[in-house]
mmCIF file of N, CA and C in Angstrom:
data_model
loop_
_atom_site.group_PDB
_atom_site.id
_atom_site.type_symbol
_atom_site.label_atom_id
_atom_site.label_comp_id
_atom_site.label_asym_id
_atom_site.label_seq_id
_atom_site.Cartn_x
_atom_site.Cartn_y
_atom_site.Cartn_z
ATOM 1 N N UNK A 1 -16.333 179.409 136.267
ATOM 2 C CA UNK A 1 -15.929 180.700 136.587
ATOM 3 C C UNK A 1 -16.428 180.900 138.103
ATOM 4 N N UNK A 2 -15.873 181.855 138.646
ATOM 5 C CA UNK A 2 -16.279 182.242 140.226
ATOM 6 C C UNK A 2 -16.359 183.821 140.287
ATOM 7 N N UNK A 3 -17.142 183.979 141.332
ATOM 8 C CA UNK A 3 -17.412 185.540 141.666
ATOM 9 C C UNK A 3 -15.993 186.235 141.624
ATOM 10 N N UNK A 4 -14.926 185.587 142.204
ATOM 11 C CA UNK A 4 -13.671 186.235 142.229
ATOM 12 C C UNK A 4 -13.057 186.786 141.086
ATOM 13 N N UNK A 5 -13.546 185.989 140.011
ATOM 14 C CA UNK A 5 -12.951 186.435 138.718
ATOM 15 C C UNK A 5 -13.789 187.590 137.848
ATOM 16 N N UNK A 6 -14.838 188.053 138.440
ATOM 17 C CA UNK A 6 -15.502 189.101 137.877
ATOM 18 C C UNK A 6 -15.284 190.552 138.396
ATOM 19 N N UNK A 7 -14.213 190.633 139.130
ATOM 20 C CA UNK A 7 -13.704 192.050 139.414
ATOM 21 C C UNK A 7 -14.410 192.651 140.556
ATOM 22 N N UNK A 8 -14.880 191.851 141.484
ATOM 23 C CA UNK A 8 -15.828 192.456 142.689
ATOM 24 C C UNK A 8 -14.667 192.609 143.885
ATOM 25 N N UNK A 9 -15.074 193.688 144.776
ATOM 26 C CA UNK A 9 -14.367 193.958 145.846
ATOM 27 C C UNK A 9 -14.519 192.937 146.960
ATOM 28 N N UNK A 10 -13.529 192.833 147.594
ATOM 29 C CA UNK A 10 -13.342 191.735 148.672
ATOM 30 C C UNK A 10 -14.526 191.818 149.597
ATOM 31 N N UNK A 11 -15.031 192.846 149.919
ATOM 32 C CA UNK A 11 -16.109 193.193 150.905
ATOM 33 C C UNK A 11 -17.263 192.434 150.301
ATOM 34 N N UNK A 12 -17.613 192.683 148.941
ATOM 35 C CA UNK A 12 -18.845 192.091 148.254
ATOM 36 C C UNK A 12 -18.669 190.586 148.223
ATOM 37 N N UNK A 13 -17.415 190.167 148.047
ATOM 38 C CA UNK A 13 -17.323 188.654 147.890
ATOM 39 C C UNK A 13 -17.545 188.116 149.245
ATOM 40 N N UNK A 14 -17.078 188.665 150.346
ATOM 41 C CA UNK A 14 -17.225 188.336 151.665
ATOM 42 C C UNK A 14 -18.872 188.087 152.051
ATOM 43 N N UNK A 15 -19.621 189.083 151.508
ATOM 44 C CA UNK A 15 -21.045 189.176 151.749
ATOM 45 C C UNK A 15 -21.591 187.900 150.956
ATOM 46 N N UNK A 16 -21.178 187.810 149.713
ATOM 47 C CA UNK A 16 -21.692 186.679 148.893
ATOM 48 C C UNK A 16 -21.310 185.276 149.337
ATOM 49 N N UNK A 17 -20.189 185.091 149.740
ATOM 50 C CA UNK A 17 -19.737 184.044 150.505
ATOM 51 C C UNK A 17 -20.584 183.402 151.741
ATOM 52 N N UNK A 18 -20.856 184.398 152.372
ATOM 53 C CA UNK A 18 -21.931 184.109 153.527
ATOM 54 C C UNK A 18 -23.307 183.786 153.044
ATOM 55 N N UNK A 19 -23.646 184.446 152.037
ATOM 56 C CA UNK A 19 -24.978 184.150 151.585
ATOM 57 C C UNK A 19 -24.972 182.738 150.787
ATOM 58 N N UNK A 20 -23.726 182.066 150.784
ATOM 59 C CA UNK A 20 -23.705 180.936 150.117
ATOM 60 C C UNK A 20 -23.832 180.729 148.589
ATOM 61 N N UNK A 21 -23.288 182.056 147.823
ATOM 62 C CA UNK A 21 -23.394 182.326 146.554
ATOM 63 C C UNK A 21 -21.952 181.824 146.116
ATOM 64 N N UNK A 22 -21.948 180.428 145.573
ATOM 65 C CA UNK A 22 -20.426 179.871 145.243
ATOM 66 C C UNK A 22 -20.151 180.207 143.850
ATOM 67 N N UNK A 23 -20.990 180.410 142.804
ATOM 68 C CA UNK A 23 -20.469 180.617 141.475
ATOM 69 C C UNK A 23 -21.583 181.459 140.868
ATOM 70 N N UNK A 24 -21.319 182.383 139.904
ATOM 71 C CA UNK A 24 -22.166 183.118 139.273
ATOM 72 C C UNK A 24 -23.149 182.336 138.572
ATOM 73 N N UNK A 25 -24.253 182.734 138.102
ATOM 74 C CA UNK A 25 -25.205 182.135 137.052
ATOM 75 C C UNK A 25 -24.703 182.564 135.747
ATOM 76 N N UNK A 26 -25.385 181.893 134.658
ATOM 77 C CA UNK A 26 -25.046 182.319 133.454
ATOM 78 C C UNK A 26 -25.394 183.781 133.253
ATOM 79 N N UNK A 27 -26.451 184.271 133.577
ATOM 80 C CA UNK A 27 -26.823 185.743 133.336
ATOM 81 C C UNK A 27 -25.983 186.422 134.048
ATOM 82 N N UNK A 28 -25.335 186.321 135.384
ATOM 83 C CA UNK A 28 -24.537 187.138 136.093
ATOM 84 C C UNK A 28 -22.999 186.982 135.349
ATOM 85 N N UNK A 29 -22.725 185.887 134.812
ATOM 86 C CA UNK A 29 -21.295 185.812 134.293
ATOM 87 C C UNK A 29 -21.434 186.754 132.937
ATOM 88 N N UNK A 30 -22.709 186.886 132.257
ATOM 89 C CA UNK A 30 -22.709 187.600 130.989
ATOM 90 C C UNK A 30 -22.750 189.125 131.316
ATOM 91 N N UNK A 31 -23.426 189.687 132.252
ATOM 92 C CA UNK A 31 -23.637 190.862 132.359
ATOM 93 C C UNK A 31 -22.884 191.809 133.430
ATOM 94 N N UNK A 32 -22.521 191.166 134.483
ATOM 95 C CA UNK A 32 -21.547 191.829 135.489
ATOM 96 C C UNK A 32 -20.363 192.421 135.002
ATOM 97 N N UNK A 33 -19.601 191.519 134.175
ATOM 98 C CA UNK A 33 -18.461 192.349 133.636
ATOM 99 C C UNK A 33 -18.635 193.655 132.804
ATOM 100 N N UNK A 34 -19.746 193.452 131.829
ATOM 101 C CA UNK A 34 -20.261 194.346 130.946
ATOM 102 C C UNK A 34 -20.698 195.588 131.699
ATOM 103 N N UNK A 35 -21.325 195.554 132.983
ATOM 104 C CA UNK A 35 -21.911 196.676 133.573
ATOM 105 C C UNK A 35 -20.819 197.387 134.256
ATOM 106 N N UNK A 36 -19.888 196.706 134.721
ATOM 107 C CA UNK A 36 -18.663 197.227 135.592
ATOM 108 C C UNK A 36 -17.831 197.982 134.539
ATOM 109 N N UNK A 37 -17.817 197.438 133.461
ATOM 110 C CA UNK A 37 -17.108 198.430 132.262
ATOM 111 C C UNK A 37 -17.672 199.626 131.692
ATOM 112 N N UNK A 38 -18.986 199.686 132.212
ATOM 113 C CA UNK A 38 -19.737 200.900 131.859
ATOM 114 C C UNK A 38 -20.669 200.572 130.697
ATOM 115 N N UNK A 39 -20.878 199.439 130.230
ATOM 116 C CA UNK A 39 -21.747 199.231 129.016
ATOM 117 C C UNK A 39 -23.254 199.066 129.509
ATOM 118 N N UNK A 40 -24.110 199.425 128.768
ATOM 119 C CA UNK A 40 -25.675 199.511 129.032
ATOM 120 C C UNK A 40 -26.053 198.024 128.726
ATOM 121 N N UNK A 41 -26.938 197.507 129.341
ATOM 122 C CA UNK A 41 -27.355 196.107 129.273
ATOM 123 C C UNK A 41 -28.698 195.947 129.075
ATOM 124 N N UNK A 42 -29.298 195.214 128.193
ATOM 125 C CA UNK A 42 -30.794 194.661 128.377
ATOM 126 C C UNK A 42 -30.643 193.132 128.313
ATOM 127 N N UNK A 43 -31.341 192.522 129.397
ATOM 128 C CA UNK A 43 -30.921 191.300 129.443
ATOM 129 C C UNK A 43 -32.533 190.590 130.179
ATOM 130 N N UNK A 44 -32.657 189.414 129.557
ATOM 131 C CA UNK A 44 -33.967 188.596 129.979
ATOM 132 C C UNK A 44 -33.513 187.214 130.220
ATOM 133 N N UNK A 45 -34.101 186.823 131.628
ATOM 134 C CA UNK A 45 -33.682 185.400 132.034
ATOM 135 C C UNK A 45 -34.999 184.950 132.833
ATOM 136 N N UNK A 46 -34.996 183.881 133.106
ATOM 137 C CA UNK A 46 -36.361 183.242 133.920
ATOM 138 C C UNK A 46 -36.136 183.685 135.443
ATOM 139 N N UNK A 47 -37.099 183.579 136.226
ATOM 140 C CA UNK A 47 -37.330 183.907 137.522
ATOM 141 C C UNK A 47 -36.306 182.768 138.236
ATOM 142 N N UNK A 48 -35.549 183.406 139.080
ATOM 143 C CA UNK A 48 -34.657 182.605 139.937
ATOM 144 C C UNK A 48 -33.369 182.411 139.443
ATOM 145 N N UNK A 49 -32.803 183.176 138.425
ATOM 146 C CA UNK A 49 -31.704 183.017 137.791
ATOM 147 C C UNK A 49 -30.721 183.897 138.101
ATOM 148 N N UNK A 50 -30.909 184.815 139.024
ATOM 149 C CA UNK A 50 -29.919 185.908 139.593
ATOM 150 C C UNK A 50 -29.707 187.093 138.874
ATOM 151 N N UNK A 51 -30.839 187.571 138.432
ATOM 152 C CA UNK A 51 -31.078 188.777 137.531
ATOM 153 C C UNK A 51 -30.654 189.998 138.588
ATOM 154 N N UNK A 52 -31.371 189.951 139.597
ATOM 155 C CA UNK A 52 -31.014 191.097 140.623
ATOM 156 C C UNK A 52 -29.627 191.286 141.147
ATOM 157 N N UNK A 53 -28.968 190.216 141.348
ATOM 158 C CA UNK A 53 -27.383 190.158 141.665
ATOM 159 C C UNK A 53 -26.827 190.568 140.414
ATOM 160 N N UNK A 54 -27.114 190.267 139.091
ATOM 161 C CA UNK A 54 -26.620 190.584 137.957
ATOM 162 C C UNK A 54 -26.496 192.090 137.826
ATOM 163 N N UNK A 55 -27.466 192.884 138.363
ATOM 164 C CA UNK A 55 -27.173 194.173 138.047
ATOM 165 C C UNK A 55 -26.876 195.125 139.490
ATOM 166 N N UNK A 56 -27.222 194.454 140.515
ATOM 167 C CA UNK A 56 -26.813 195.090 141.830
ATOM 168 C C UNK A 56 -25.403 195.087 142.213
ATOM 169 N N UNK A 57 -24.912 193.845 141.999
ATOM 170 C CA UNK A 57 -23.358 193.770 142.318
ATOM 171 C C UNK A 57 -22.440 194.623 141.502
ATOM 172 N N UNK A 58 -22.754 194.758 140.205
ATOM 173 C CA UNK A 58 -21.730 195.747 139.604
ATOM 174 C C UNK A 58 -22.179 197.206 139.825
ATOM 175 N N UNK A 59 -23.431 197.449 140.327
ATOM 176 C CA UNK A 59 -23.705 198.863 140.709
ATOM 177 C C UNK A 59 -22.859 199.263 141.975
ATOM 178 N N UNK A 60 -22.951 198.243 142.956
ATOM 179 C CA UNK A 60 -22.058 198.136 144.253
ATOM 180 C C UNK A 60 -20.498 198.450 143.964
ATOM 181 N N UNK A 61 -20.014 197.663 142.820
ATOM 182 C CA UNK A 61 -18.747 197.657 142.608
ATOM 183 C C UNK A 61 -18.376 199.179 142.129
ATOM 184 N N UNK A 62 -19.272 199.551 141.138
ATOM 185 C CA UNK A 62 -18.896 200.892 140.475
ATOM 186 C C UNK A 62 -18.941 201.984 141.588
ATOM 187 N N UNK A 63 -20.022 201.704 142.354
ATOM 188 C CA UNK A 63 -20.078 202.688 143.639
ATOM 189 C C UNK A 63 -18.832 202.872 144.360
ATOM 190 N N UNK A 64 -18.132 201.744 144.626
ATOM 191 C CA UNK A 64 -16.917 201.699 145.457
ATOM 192 C C UNK A 64 -15.938 202.263 144.685
ATOM 193 N N UNK A 65 -15.567 201.970 143.531
ATOM 194 C CA UNK A 65 -14.505 202.401 142.854
ATOM 195 C C UNK A 65 -14.653 203.823 142.261
ATOM 196 N N UNK A 66 -15.809 204.435 141.653
ATOM 197 C CA UNK A 66 -15.995 205.589 141.033
ATOM 198 C C UNK A 66 -16.591 206.667 141.868
ATOM 199 N N UNK A 67 -17.216 206.363 142.952
ATOM 200 C CA UNK A 67 -17.826 207.534 143.607
ATOM 201 C C UNK A 67 -16.802 207.920 144.732
ATOM 202 N N UNK A 68 -16.942 209.402 144.979
ATOM 203 C CA UNK A 68 -16.159 209.901 146.060
ATOM 204 C C UNK A 68 -16.781 209.811 147.374
ATOM 205 N N UNK A 69 -18.090 209.398 147.271
ATOM 206 C CA UNK A 69 -18.837 209.236 148.542
ATOM 207 C C UNK A 69 -18.543 207.922 149.352
ATOM 208 N N UNK A 70 -18.146 207.012 148.654
ATOM 209 C CA UNK A 70 -17.834 205.579 149.214
ATOM 210 C C UNK A 70 -16.750 205.173 148.745
ATOM 211 N N UNK A 71 -15.664 204.844 149.767
ATOM 212 C CA UNK A 71 -14.457 204.275 149.412
ATOM 213 C C UNK A 71 -14.270 202.912 150.514
ATOM 214 N N UNK A 72 -13.650 201.904 150.032
ATOM 215 C CA UNK A 72 -13.413 200.883 150.932
ATOM 216 C C UNK A 72 -12.599 201.189 152.138
ATOM 217 N N UNK A 73 -12.880 200.524 153.188
ATOM 218 C CA UNK A 73 -12.130 200.808 154.489
ATOM 219 C C UNK A 73 -12.177 202.201 155.017
ATOM 220 N N UNK A 74 -13.366 202.828 154.739
ATOM 221 C CA UNK A 74 -13.836 204.032 155.394
ATOM 222 C C UNK A 74 -14.847 203.904 156.235
ATOM 223 N N UNK A 75 -15.049 205.003 157.152
ATOM 224 C CA UNK A 75 -16.172 205.017 157.882
ATOM 225 C C UNK A 75 -17.413 205.794 156.767
ATOM 226 N N UNK A 76 -18.659 205.253 157.048
ATOM 227 C CA UNK A 76 -19.816 205.740 156.204
ATOM 228 C C UNK A 76 -19.696 207.371 156.511
ATOM 229 N N UNK A 77 -20.026 208.234 155.404
ATOM 230 C CA UNK A 77 -20.114 209.555 155.404
ATOM 231 C C UNK A 77 -21.767 209.832 156.015
ATOM 232 N N UNK A 78 -21.664 210.878 156.875
ATOM 233 C CA UNK A 78 -23.109 211.271 157.487
ATOM 234 C C UNK A 78 -23.392 212.483 156.437
ATOM 235 N N UNK A 79 -24.615 212.708 156.768
ATOM 236 C CA UNK A 79 -25.263 213.798 156.031
ATOM 237 C C UNK A 79 -25.790 213.423 154.529
ATOM 238 N N UNK A 80 -25.813 214.513 153.644
ATOM 239 C CA UNK A 80 -26.223 214.411 152.314
ATOM 240 C C UNK A 80 -25.124 213.974 151.497
ATOM 241 N N UNK A 81 -25.548 213.189 150.601
ATOM 242 C CA UNK A 81 -24.627 212.475 149.618
ATOM 243 C C UNK A 81 -25.410 212.404 148.195
ATOM 244 N N UNK A 82 -24.633 212.683 147.121
ATOM 245 C CA UNK A 82 -25.287 212.459 146.023
ATOM 246 C C UNK A 82 -25.926 211.018 145.757
ATOM 247 N N UNK A 83 -27.162 211.074 145.081
ATOM 248 C CA UNK A 83 -27.592 209.797 144.788
ATOM 249 C C UNK A 83 -26.818 209.099 143.592
ATOM 250 N N UNK A 84 -26.364 207.860 143.751
ATOM 251 C CA UNK A 84 -25.434 207.255 142.823
ATOM 252 C C UNK A 84 -26.376 206.265 141.902
ATOM 253 N N UNK A 85 -27.252 205.569 142.551
ATOM 254 C CA UNK A 85 -28.021 204.590 141.777
ATOM 255 C C UNK A 85 -29.520 204.690 141.916
ATOM 256 N N UNK A 86 -30.341 204.462 140.918
ATOM 257 C CA UNK A 86 -31.729 204.497 141.019
ATOM 258 C C UNK A 86 -32.147 203.134 140.318
ATOM 259 N N UNK A 87 -32.924 202.439 141.182
ATOM 260 C CA UNK A 87 -33.632 201.234 140.673
ATOM 261 C C UNK A 87 -35.054 201.205 140.825
ATOM 262 N N UNK A 88 -35.639 201.152 139.693
ATOM 263 C CA UNK A 88 -37.064 201.244 139.455
ATOM 264 C C UNK A 88 -37.818 199.779 139.425
ATOM 265 N N UNK A 89 -38.733 199.500 140.251
ATOM 266 C CA UNK A 89 -39.462 198.237 140.255
ATOM 267 C C UNK A 89 -40.781 198.392 140.035
ATOM 268 N N UNK A 90 -41.557 197.595 139.242
ATOM 269 C CA UNK A 90 -42.817 197.718 138.973
ATOM 270 C C UNK A 90 -43.943 197.532 140.100
ATOM 271 N N UNK A 91 -43.450 196.927 141.229
ATOM 272 C CA UNK A 91 -44.170 196.504 142.384
ATOM 273 C C UNK A 91 -43.761 196.813 143.657
ATOM 274 N N UNK A 92 -44.523 197.154 144.780
ATOM 275 C CA UNK A 92 -43.697 197.421 146.101
ATOM 276 C C UNK A 92 -42.926 196.188 146.521
ATOM 277 N N UNK A 93 -43.681 195.025 146.338
ATOM 278 C CA UNK A 93 -43.087 193.719 146.750
ATOM 279 C C UNK A 93 -41.713 193.737 146.190
ATOM 280 N N UNK A 94 -41.468 193.497 144.737
ATOM 281 C CA UNK A 94 -40.360 193.671 144.117
ATOM 282 C C UNK A 94 -39.345 194.758 144.632
ATOM 283 N N UNK A 95 -39.704 195.965 144.917
ATOM 284 C CA UNK A 95 -38.842 196.830 145.356
ATOM 285 C C UNK A 95 -38.190 196.634 146.745
ATOM 286 N N UNK A 96 -39.231 195.993 147.597
ATOM 287 C CA UNK A 96 -38.732 195.521 148.829
ATOM 288 C C UNK A 96 -37.714 194.386 148.866
ATOM 289 N N UNK A 97 -38.057 193.441 147.853
ATOM 290 C CA UNK A 97 -37.115 192.542 147.661
ATOM 291 C C UNK A 97 -35.578 192.825 147.131
ATOM 292 N N UNK A 98 -35.800 193.850 146.200
ATOM 293 C CA UNK A 98 -34.401 194.246 145.878
ATOM 294 C C UNK A 98 -33.760 194.943 146.740
ATOM 295 N N UNK A 99 -34.357 195.919 147.706
ATOM 296 C CA UNK A 99 -34.070 196.297 148.893
ATOM 297 C C UNK A 99 -33.214 195.588 149.757
ATOM 298 N N UNK A 100 -33.941 194.383 150.105
ATOM 299 C CA UNK A 100 -33.180 193.488 151.063
ATOM 300 C C UNK A 100 -31.901 192.867 150.208
ATOM 301 N N UNK A 101 -31.879 192.651 149.030
ATOM 302 C CA UNK A 101 -30.909 192.231 148.194
ATOM 303 C C UNK A 101 -29.511 193.180 148.189
ATOM 304 N N UNK A 102 -30.018 194.534 148.083
ATOM 305 C CA UNK A 102 -28.910 195.486 147.965
ATOM 306 C C UNK A 102 -28.127 195.487 149.462
ATOM 307 N N UNK A 103 -29.221 195.468 150.631
ATOM 308 C CA UNK A 103 -28.606 195.364 151.927
ATOM 309 C C UNK A 103 -27.771 194.222 152.346
ATOM 310 N N UNK A 104 -28.207 193.083 151.844
ATOM 311 C CA UNK A 104 -27.361 191.742 151.824
ATOM 312 C C UNK A 104 -26.178 191.852 151.301
ATOM 313 N N UNK A 105 -26.050 192.325 150.076
ATOM 314 C CA UNK A 105 -24.718 192.319 149.188
ATOM 315 C C UNK A 105 -23.765 193.467 149.803
ATOM 316 N N UNK A 106 -24.264 194.400 150.282
ATOM 317 C CA UNK A 106 -23.620 195.631 150.712
ATOM 318 C C UNK A 106 -23.239 195.563 152.210
ATOM 319 N N UNK A 107 -23.649 194.658 152.866
ATOM 320 C CA UNK A 107 -23.441 194.647 154.498
ATOM 321 C C UNK A 107 -21.954 195.005 154.839
ATOM 322 N N UNK A 108 -20.997 194.834 154.271
ATOM 323 C CA UNK A 108 -19.699 195.379 154.680
ATOM 324 C C UNK A 108 -19.142 196.413 154.013
ATOM 325 N N UNK A 109 -20.205 197.119 153.381
ATOM 326 C CA UNK A 109 -19.726 198.477 152.484
ATOM 327 C C UNK A 109 -20.549 199.713 153.244
ATOM 328 N N UNK A 110 -19.820 200.819 153.207
ATOM 329 C CA UNK A 110 -20.442 201.997 153.746
ATOM 330 C C UNK A 110 -21.349 202.592 152.840
ATOM 331 N N UNK A 111 -22.413 201.729 152.497
ATOM 332 C CA UNK A 111 -23.404 202.151 151.716
ATOM 333 C C UNK A 111 -24.749 202.276 152.266
ATOM 334 N N UNK A 112 -25.376 203.412 152.047
ATOM 335 C CA UNK A 112 -26.820 203.524 152.286
ATOM 336 C C UNK A 112 -27.794 203.262 151.257
ATOM 337 N N UNK A 113 -28.842 202.517 151.309
ATOM 338 C CA UNK A 113 -29.879 202.417 150.501
ATOM 339 C C UNK A 113 -31.096 202.434 151.108
ATOM 340 N N UNK A 114 -32.187 202.785 150.277
ATOM 341 C CA UNK A 114 -33.595 203.061 150.852
ATOM 342 C C UNK A 114 -34.657 202.787 149.868
ATOM 343 N N UNK A 115 -35.655 202.083 150.308
ATOM 344 C CA UNK A 115 -36.839 201.679 149.345
ATOM 345 C C UNK A 115 -37.824 202.633 149.823
ATOM 346 N N UNK A 116 -38.527 203.045 148.619
ATOM 347 C CA UNK A 116 -39.623 203.997 148.763
ATOM 348 C C UNK A 116 -40.738 203.677 147.901
ATOM 349 N N UNK A 117 -41.912 203.822 148.363
ATOM 350 C CA UNK A 117 -43.194 203.414 147.617
ATOM 351 C C UNK A 117 -44.462 204.174 148.175
ATOM 352 N N UNK A 118 -45.508 204.262 147.420
ATOM 353 C CA UNK A 118 -46.743 204.899 147.749
ATOM 354 C C UNK A 118 -47.485 203.706 148.816
ATOM 355 N N UNK A 119 -48.396 204.522 149.338
ATOM 356 C CA UNK A 119 -49.445 203.630 150.116
ATOM 357 C C UNK A 119 -49.058 203.551 151.714
ATOM 358 N N UNK A 120 -47.844 204.086 151.923
ATOM 359 C CA UNK A 120 -47.610 204.352 153.359
ATOM 360 C C UNK A 120 -47.085 205.938 153.530
ATOM 361 N N UNK A 121 -46.877 206.293 154.928
ATOM 362 C CA UNK A 121 -46.741 207.518 155.342
ATOM 363 C C UNK A 121 -45.429 208.106 154.524
ATOM 364 N N UNK A 122 -45.434 209.043 153.878
ATOM 365 C CA UNK A 122 -44.320 209.655 153.111
ATOM 366 C C UNK A 122 -43.412 210.397 154.114
ATOM 367 N N UNK A 123 -43.889 210.765 155.113
ATOM 368 C CA UNK A 123 -42.751 211.703 156.000
ATOM 369 C C UNK A 123 -41.753 210.818 156.438
ATOM 370 N N UNK A 124 -41.582 209.713 156.829
ATOM 371 C CA UNK A 124 -40.565 208.865 157.348
ATOM 372 C C UNK A 124 -39.737 208.692 156.202
ATOM 373 N N UNK A 125 -40.315 208.135 154.798
ATOM 374 C CA UNK A 125 -39.445 208.136 153.686
ATOM 375 C C UNK A 125 -38.679 209.319 153.227
ATOM 376 N N UNK A 126 -39.331 210.459 153.244
ATOM 377 C CA UNK A 126 -38.677 211.868 153.102
ATOM 378 C C UNK A 126 -37.418 212.059 154.022
ATOM 379 N N UNK A 127 -37.607 211.899 155.241
ATOM 380 C CA UNK A 127 -36.641 212.069 156.447
ATOM 381 C C UNK A 127 -35.377 211.390 156.033
ATOM 382 N N UNK A 128 -35.567 210.038 155.692
ATOM 383 C CA UNK A 128 -34.333 209.199 155.387
ATOM 384 C C UNK A 128 -33.906 209.500 154.121
ATOM 385 N N UNK A 129 -34.565 209.865 153.086
ATOM 386 C CA UNK A 129 -33.994 210.463 151.844
ATOM 387 C C UNK A 129 -33.198 211.577 151.955
ATOM 388 N N UNK A 130 -33.786 212.619 152.748
ATOM 389 C CA UNK A 130 -32.891 213.784 153.135
ATOM 390 C C UNK A 130 -31.841 213.555 153.835
ATOM 391 N N UNK A 131 -31.644 212.293 154.615
ATOM 392 C CA UNK A 131 -30.491 212.083 155.144
ATOM 393 C C UNK A 131 -29.277 211.631 154.359
ATOM 394 N N UNK A 132 -29.567 211.343 153.227
ATOM 395 C CA UNK A 132 -28.677 210.975 152.134
ATOM 396 C C UNK A 132 -28.735 209.518 152.115
ATOM 397 N N UNK A 133 -28.692 209.011 150.625
ATOM 398 C CA UNK A 133 -28.665 207.434 150.223
ATOM 399 C C UNK A 133 -27.743 207.440 149.022
ATOM 400 N N UNK A 134 -27.149 206.402 148.958
ATOM 401 C CA UNK A 134 -26.331 206.053 147.803
ATOM 402 C C UNK A 134 -27.420 205.419 146.618
ATOM 403 N N UNK A 135 -28.131 204.428 147.068
ATOM 404 C CA UNK A 135 -29.031 203.763 145.929
ATOM 405 C C UNK A 135 -30.511 203.877 146.735
ATOM 406 N N UNK A 136 -31.097 204.464 145.723
ATOM 407 C CA UNK A 136 -32.546 204.380 146.007
ATOM 408 C C UNK A 136 -33.329 203.450 144.888
ATOM 409 N N UNK A 137 -34.220 202.663 145.754
ATOM 410 C CA UNK A 137 -35.178 201.465 145.228
ATOM 411 C C UNK A 137 -36.587 202.054 145.189
ATOM 412 N N UNK A 138 -37.228 202.266 144.281
ATOM 413 C CA UNK A 138 -38.645 203.072 144.193
ATOM 414 C C UNK A 138 -39.436 202.312 143.195
ATOM 415 N N UNK A 139 -40.819 202.607 143.431
ATOM 416 C CA UNK A 139 -41.784 202.245 142.393
ATOM 417 C C UNK A 139 -42.301 203.393 141.847
ATOM 418 N N UNK A 140 -42.491 203.387 140.512
ATOM 419 C CA UNK A 140 -43.341 204.611 139.992
ATOM 420 C C UNK A 140 -44.585 204.873 140.640
ATOM 421 N N UNK A 141 -44.929 206.137 140.414
ATOM 422 C CA UNK A 141 -46.211 206.403 141.029
ATOM 423 C C UNK A 141 -47.304 206.629 140.009
ATOM 424 N N UNK A 142 -48.446 206.213 140.254
ATOM 425 C CA UNK A 142 -49.556 206.219 139.361
ATOM 426 C C UNK A 142 -50.332 207.492 139.672
ATOM 427 N N UNK A 143 -50.478 208.106 138.713
ATOM 428 C CA UNK A 143 -51.564 209.454 138.752
ATOM 429 C C UNK A 143 -52.867 209.189 137.964
ATOM 430 N N UNK A 144 -54.020 209.090 138.711
ATOM 431 C CA UNK A 144 -55.321 209.089 138.134
ATOM 432 C C UNK A 144 -55.938 210.276 138.116
ATOM 433 N N UNK A 145 -56.499 210.731 136.855
ATOM 434 C CA UNK A 145 -57.380 211.842 136.983
ATOM 435 C C UNK A 145 -58.772 211.506 136.598
#
């Protein structure tokens, strides 16, 4: 099976090709079509098996096909946008890694993503968020009383 057979947009496929992703892993083969079709998924796989691409690629595909904010072959919209996807990660490091993956996979799409987490100045993050993003990657906040 190839990424072409999973129903992904040509611009996503172009990015995957440039990243030297030649064929989907077992977890990606199982989850990508299901997520694109709107099913909820609970999956588990070892580190390095492509789980992040397994959920990010269908998010991008659905954002292209179902969101009025992003359409292929259009200029990125400026200003506020409705948030389409929220990805929560347990650590800053994983959130940053997922953010890099989202940027890599969507490099040819008019999609804005943002990674936010604590421990850094909140103002720059708030300004970017106010500018509008399609996909937000974040870590939960711990409150200690």
